[in-house]
């Protein structure tokens, strides 16, 4: 009897090992342990016919064998389940990786934008707001409010583009309308700059273009005088061309400032010695400026008896040409990639 149990155990364990899928497992489980005619069940049924002495030992053996077979079946079941899972997962596998795109060419700023952003940063550190004004401007803001009345000769030097049927609109000839728009909108005291596009009706050549950039600025407060103006403009000059740079201001007429000045800085190329860039003068003209004219302050809603101010205007395009040694202004608006890709 004992041998029969041992034999059955050996065969059963071998058969379990050979199982390949869950159907086979269920079948074998039935064949061995089935309640009615399982092989082990049948063998165990025979125990009751044994004599008392043997019954106990064989009975214990039979039980251990049953437990061993059950454990072996259970471990086979786990093994099959894991295998089933990996098959299912492999079937449902989703490839979510994306083939990489061909390298994109990166754009970059236009040289105008590089200088504009640089100056916006500098003026922000000095407490200036960066404002924007319309490029299609009213005759009033572009000229009249800036102390340039209808028949003023200054209009001749700033001929621009007009809109058919709208005689009071012009493409702005400078960024100076901020001198009136700024205080009108934000009140005083105020510190603001306006960088942007300007237009003039020019016969174009290496030095003249119908579209170009300027940067105007204003400071209006109580007790503002010429030394504040010089201080700000010197800070800009030193920022652009280094700490040794000097600023020179000479009288020049601009209708909206009184007195108007023509601002020059020592040539950064020859350090003031005189060279081709500065036409042997040692100086580069880069801005116009002056204390704001009382009429302009009034147009901005400011009482000139209480407040003083100064205004300045940089030729942004000129700064770009000087910085990069560009000798033909027309390249800047040309959209020519051979030119633009150098920056
Ligand atoms: N608007 C002048 C021009 O286009 C430049 C200018 C000169 C601006 C003096 C100013 C200034 O703000 O004070 O020629």
PDB file of N, CA and C and ligand atoms in Angstrom, residues 146 158 173-179 198 200 212 214-218 229 252-257 259-261 287-292 310-315, ligand 1:
ATOM      1  N   UNK A 146       3.384 118.587 -31.088  1.00  0.00           N
ATOM      2  CA  UNK A 146       4.818 118.717 -30.821  1.00  0.00           C
ATOM      3  C   UNK A 146       5.337 120.082 -31.253  1.00  0.00           C
ATOM      4  N   UNK A 158      10.257 116.277 -42.791  1.00  0.00           N
ATOM      5  CA  UNK A 158       9.715 114.984 -42.354  1.00  0.00           C
ATOM      6  C   UNK A 158       8.523 114.593 -43.222  1.00  0.00           C
ATOM      7  N   UNK A 173       6.439 109.918 -38.397  1.00  0.00           N
ATOM      8  CA  UNK A 173       7.789 110.198 -38.909  1.00  0.00           C
ATOM      9  C   UNK A 173       8.839 110.043 -37.821  1.00  0.00           C
ATOM     10  N   UNK A 174       8.378 109.951 -36.594  1.00  0.00           N
ATOM     11  CA  UNK A 174       9.297 109.759 -35.460  1.00  0.00           C
ATOM     12  C   UNK A 174       8.516 109.152 -34.297  1.00  0.00           C
ATOM     13  N   UNK A 175       9.250 108.729 -33.245  1.00  0.00           N
ATOM     14  CA  UNK A 175       8.559 108.156 -32.085  1.00  0.00           C
ATOM     15  C   UNK A 175       8.233 109.238 -31.058  1.00  0.00           C
ATOM     16  N   UNK A 176       8.452 110.495 -31.433  1.00  0.00           N
ATOM     17  CA  UNK A 176       8.267 111.602 -30.488  1.00  0.00           C
ATOM     18  C   UNK A 176       6.837 111.849 -29.998  1.00  0.00           C
ATOM     19  N   UNK A 177       5.782 111.388 -30.710  1.00  0.00           N
ATOM     20  CA  UNK A 177       4.431 111.634 -30.180  1.00  0.00           C
ATOM     21  C   UNK A 177       4.230 111.155 -28.733  1.00  0.00           C
ATOM     22  N   UNK A 178       5.108 110.262 -28.248  1.00  0.00           N
ATOM     23  CA  UNK A 178       5.011 109.809 -26.858  1.00  0.00           C
ATOM     24  C   UNK A 178       5.158 110.965 -25.871  1.00  0.00           C
ATOM     25  N   UNK A 179       5.831 112.041 -26.323  1.00  0.00           N
ATOM     26  CA  UNK A 179       6.034 113.186 -25.426  1.00  0.00           C
ATOM     27  C   UNK A 179       4.704 113.773 -24.970  1.00  0.00           C
ATOM     28  N   UNK A 198       9.386 103.928 -37.765  1.00  0.00           N
ATOM     29  CA  UNK A 198       9.000 105.239 -38.267  1.00  0.00           C
ATOM     30  C   UNK A 198       9.114 105.227 -39.785  1.00  0.00           C
ATOM     31  N   UNK A 200       9.366 107.636 -43.545  1.00  0.00           N
ATOM     32  CA  UNK A 200       9.508 108.922 -44.242  1.00  0.00           C
ATOM     33  C   UNK A 200       9.539 108.691 -45.745  1.00  0.00           C
ATOM     34  N   UNK A 212      12.381 102.956 -40.810  1.00  0.00           N
ATOM     35  CA  UNK A 212      13.546 102.865 -39.923  1.00  0.00           C
ATOM     36  C   UNK A 212      13.060 102.889 -38.475  1.00  0.00           C
ATOM     37  N   UNK A 214      13.376 104.280 -34.372  1.00  0.00           N
ATOM     38  CA  UNK A 214      13.857 105.272 -33.407  1.00  0.00           C
ATOM     39  C   UNK A 214      13.511 104.805 -31.993  1.00  0.00           C
ATOM     40  N   UNK A 215      14.103 105.500 -31.026  1.00  0.00           N
ATOM     41  CA  UNK A 215      13.706 105.264 -29.628  1.00  0.00           C
ATOM     42  C   UNK A 215      13.645 106.621 -28.950  1.00  0.00           C
ATOM     43  N   UNK A 216      12.433 107.067 -28.621  1.00  0.00           N
ATOM     44  CA  UNK A 216      12.257 108.338 -27.916  1.00  0.00           C
ATOM     45  C   UNK A 216      12.082 108.070 -26.431  1.00  0.00           C
ATOM     46  N   UNK A 217      12.411 109.060 -25.640  1.00  0.00           N
ATOM     47  CA  UNK A 217      12.200 108.913 -24.200  1.00  0.00           C
ATOM     48  C   UNK A 217      11.812 110.242 -23.580  1.00  0.00           C
ATOM     49  N   UNK A 218      11.100 110.162 -22.455  1.00  0.00           N
ATOM     50  CA  UNK A 218      10.779 111.390 -21.709  1.00  0.00           C
ATOM     51  C   UNK A 218      10.933 111.151 -20.207  1.00  0.00           C
ATOM     52  N   UNK A 229      19.257 115.317 -17.577  1.00  0.00           N
ATOM     53  CA  UNK A 229      19.241 114.848 -18.965  1.00  0.00           C
ATOM     54  C   UNK A 229      20.615 114.317 -19.348  1.00  0.00           C
ATOM     55  N   UNK A 252      20.974 122.492 -31.458  1.00  0.00           N
ATOM     56  CA  UNK A 252      20.334 122.158 -32.727  1.00  0.00           C
ATOM     57  C   UNK A 252      18.841 122.406 -32.560  1.00  0.00           C
ATOM     58  N   UNK A 253      18.226 122.872 -33.600  1.00  0.00           N
ATOM     59  CA  UNK A 253      16.817 123.225 -33.468  1.00  0.00           C
ATOM     60  C   UNK A 253      15.891 122.020 -33.613  1.00  0.00           C
ATOM     61  N   UNK A 254      15.093 121.778 -32.603  1.00  0.00           N
ATOM     62  CA  UNK A 254      13.963 120.848 -32.691  1.00  0.00           C
ATOM     63  C   UNK A 254      12.788 121.603 -32.097  1.00  0.00           C
ATOM     64  N   UNK A 255      11.644 121.670 -32.783  1.00  0.00           N
ATOM     65  CA  UNK A 255      10.543 122.535 -32.334  1.00  0.00           C
ATOM     66  C   UNK A 255       9.983 122.145 -30.965  1.00  0.00           C
ATOM     67  N   UNK A 256      10.138 120.858 -30.561  1.00  0.00           N
ATOM     68  CA  UNK A 256       9.471 120.401 -29.329  1.00  0.00           C
ATOM     69  C   UNK A 256      10.340 120.461 -28.084  1.00  0.00           C
ATOM     70  N   UNK A 257      11.591 120.911 -28.227  1.00  0.00           N
ATOM     71  CA  UNK A 257      12.446 121.080 -27.046  1.00  0.00           C
ATOM     72  C   UNK A 257      13.056 122.473 -27.062  1.00  0.00           C
ATOM     73  N   UNK A 259      16.251 124.563 -24.880  1.00  0.00           N
ATOM     74  CA  UNK A 259      16.912 124.538 -26.181  1.00  0.00           C
ATOM     75  C   UNK A 259      17.123 123.102 -26.681  1.00  0.00           C
ATOM     76  N   UNK A 260      17.156 122.930 -27.982  1.00  0.00           N
ATOM     77  CA  UNK A 260      17.376 121.602 -28.548  1.00  0.00           C
ATOM     78  C   UNK A 260      18.869 121.317 -28.653  1.00  0.00           C
ATOM     79  N   UNK A 261      19.232 120.064 -28.455  1.00  0.00           N
ATOM     80  CA  UNK A 261      20.644 119.716 -28.601  1.00  0.00           C
ATOM     81  C   UNK A 261      20.820 118.527 -29.548  1.00  0.00           C
ATOM     82  N   UNK A 287      21.944 111.036 -31.070  1.00  0.00           N
ATOM     83  CA  UNK A 287      20.616 111.397 -30.544  1.00  0.00           C
ATOM     84  C   UNK A 287      20.343 112.894 -30.647  1.00  0.00           C
ATOM     85  N   UNK A 288      19.066 113.256 -30.526  1.00  0.00           N
ATOM     86  CA  UNK A 288      18.643 114.634 -30.347  1.00  0.00           C
ATOM     87  C   UNK A 288      17.961 114.700 -28.991  1.00  0.00           C
ATOM     88  N   UNK A 289      17.997 115.854 -28.343  1.00  0.00           N
ATOM     89  CA  UNK A 289      17.385 115.924 -27.011  1.00  0.00           C
ATOM     90  C   UNK A 289      17.150 117.375 -26.614  1.00  0.00           C
ATOM     91  N   UNK A 290      16.587 117.563 -25.450  1.00  0.00           N
ATOM     92  CA  UNK A 290      16.407 118.904 -24.921  1.00  0.00           C
ATOM     93  C   UNK A 290      15.327 118.942 -23.862  1.00  0.00           C
ATOM     94  N   UNK A 291      15.323 120.032 -23.074  1.00  0.00           N
ATOM     95  CA  UNK A 291      14.239 120.228 -22.113  1.00  0.00           C
ATOM     96  C   UNK A 291      12.924 120.404 -22.877  1.00  0.00           C
ATOM     97  N   UNK A 292      11.867 119.790 -22.393  1.00  0.00           N
ATOM     98  CA  UNK A 292      10.605 119.817 -23.134  1.00  0.00           C
ATOM     99  C   UNK A 292      10.047 121.232 -23.245  1.00  0.00           C
ATOM    100  N   UNK A 310      12.485 116.490 -19.798  1.00  0.00           N
ATOM    101  CA  UNK A 310      13.357 116.482 -20.975  1.00  0.00           C
ATOM    102  C   UNK A 310      12.971 115.300 -21.855  1.00  0.00           C
ATOM    103  N   UNK A 311      13.282 115.471 -23.145  1.00  0.00           N
ATOM    104  CA  UNK A 311      12.968 114.422 -24.114  1.00  0.00           C
ATOM    105  C   UNK A 311      14.234 114.115 -24.895  1.00  0.00           C
ATOM    106  N   UNK A 312      14.317 112.916 -25.392  1.00  0.00           N
ATOM    107  CA  UNK A 312      15.465 112.554 -26.238  1.00  0.00           C
ATOM    108  C   UNK A 312      15.005 111.543 -27.273  1.00  0.00           C
ATOM    109  N   UNK A 313      15.720 111.528 -28.393  1.00  0.00           N
ATOM    110  CA  UNK A 313      15.370 110.571 -29.439  1.00  0.00           C
ATOM    111  C   UNK A 313      16.628 109.974 -30.040  1.00  0.00           C
ATOM    112  N   UNK A 314      16.730 108.636 -29.965  1.00  0.00           N
ATOM    113  CA  UNK A 314      17.878 107.950 -30.570  1.00  0.00           C
ATOM    114  C   UNK A 314      17.487 107.401 -31.930  1.00  0.00           C
ATOM    115  N   UNK A 315      18.408 107.482 -32.867  1.00  0.00           N
ATOM    116  CA  UNK A 315      18.200 106.790 -34.133  1.00  0.00           C
ATOM    117  C   UNK A 315      18.597 105.339 -33.910  1.00  0.00           C
TER     118      UNK A 315
HETATM  119  N1  LIG B   1      12.140 113.406 -33.434  1.00  0.00           N
HETATM  120  C1  LIG B   1      13.444 113.865 -33.857  1.00  0.00           C
HETATM  121  C2  LIG B   1      13.716 113.380 -35.276  1.00  0.00           C
HETATM  122  O1  LIG B   1      13.098 112.473 -35.719  1.00  0.00           O
HETATM  123  C3  LIG B   1      14.504 113.345 -32.928  1.00  0.00           C
HETATM  124  C4  LIG B   1      14.420 113.991 -31.589  1.00  0.00           C
HETATM  125  C5  LIG B   1      15.120 115.137 -31.306  1.00  0.00           C
HETATM  126  C6  LIG B   1      13.660 113.431 -30.616  1.00  0.00           C
HETATM  127  C7  LIG B   1      15.042 115.760 -30.082  1.00  0.00           C
HETATM  128  C8  LIG B   1      13.552 114.027 -29.356  1.00  0.00           C
HETATM  129  C9  LIG B   1      14.259 115.186 -29.093  1.00  0.00           C
HETATM  130  O2  LIG B   1      12.822 113.496 -28.380  1.00  0.00           O
HETATM  131  O3  LIG B   1      14.177 115.775 -27.869  1.00  0.00           O
HETATM  132  O4  LIG B   1      14.587 113.911 -35.900  1.00  0.00           O
END
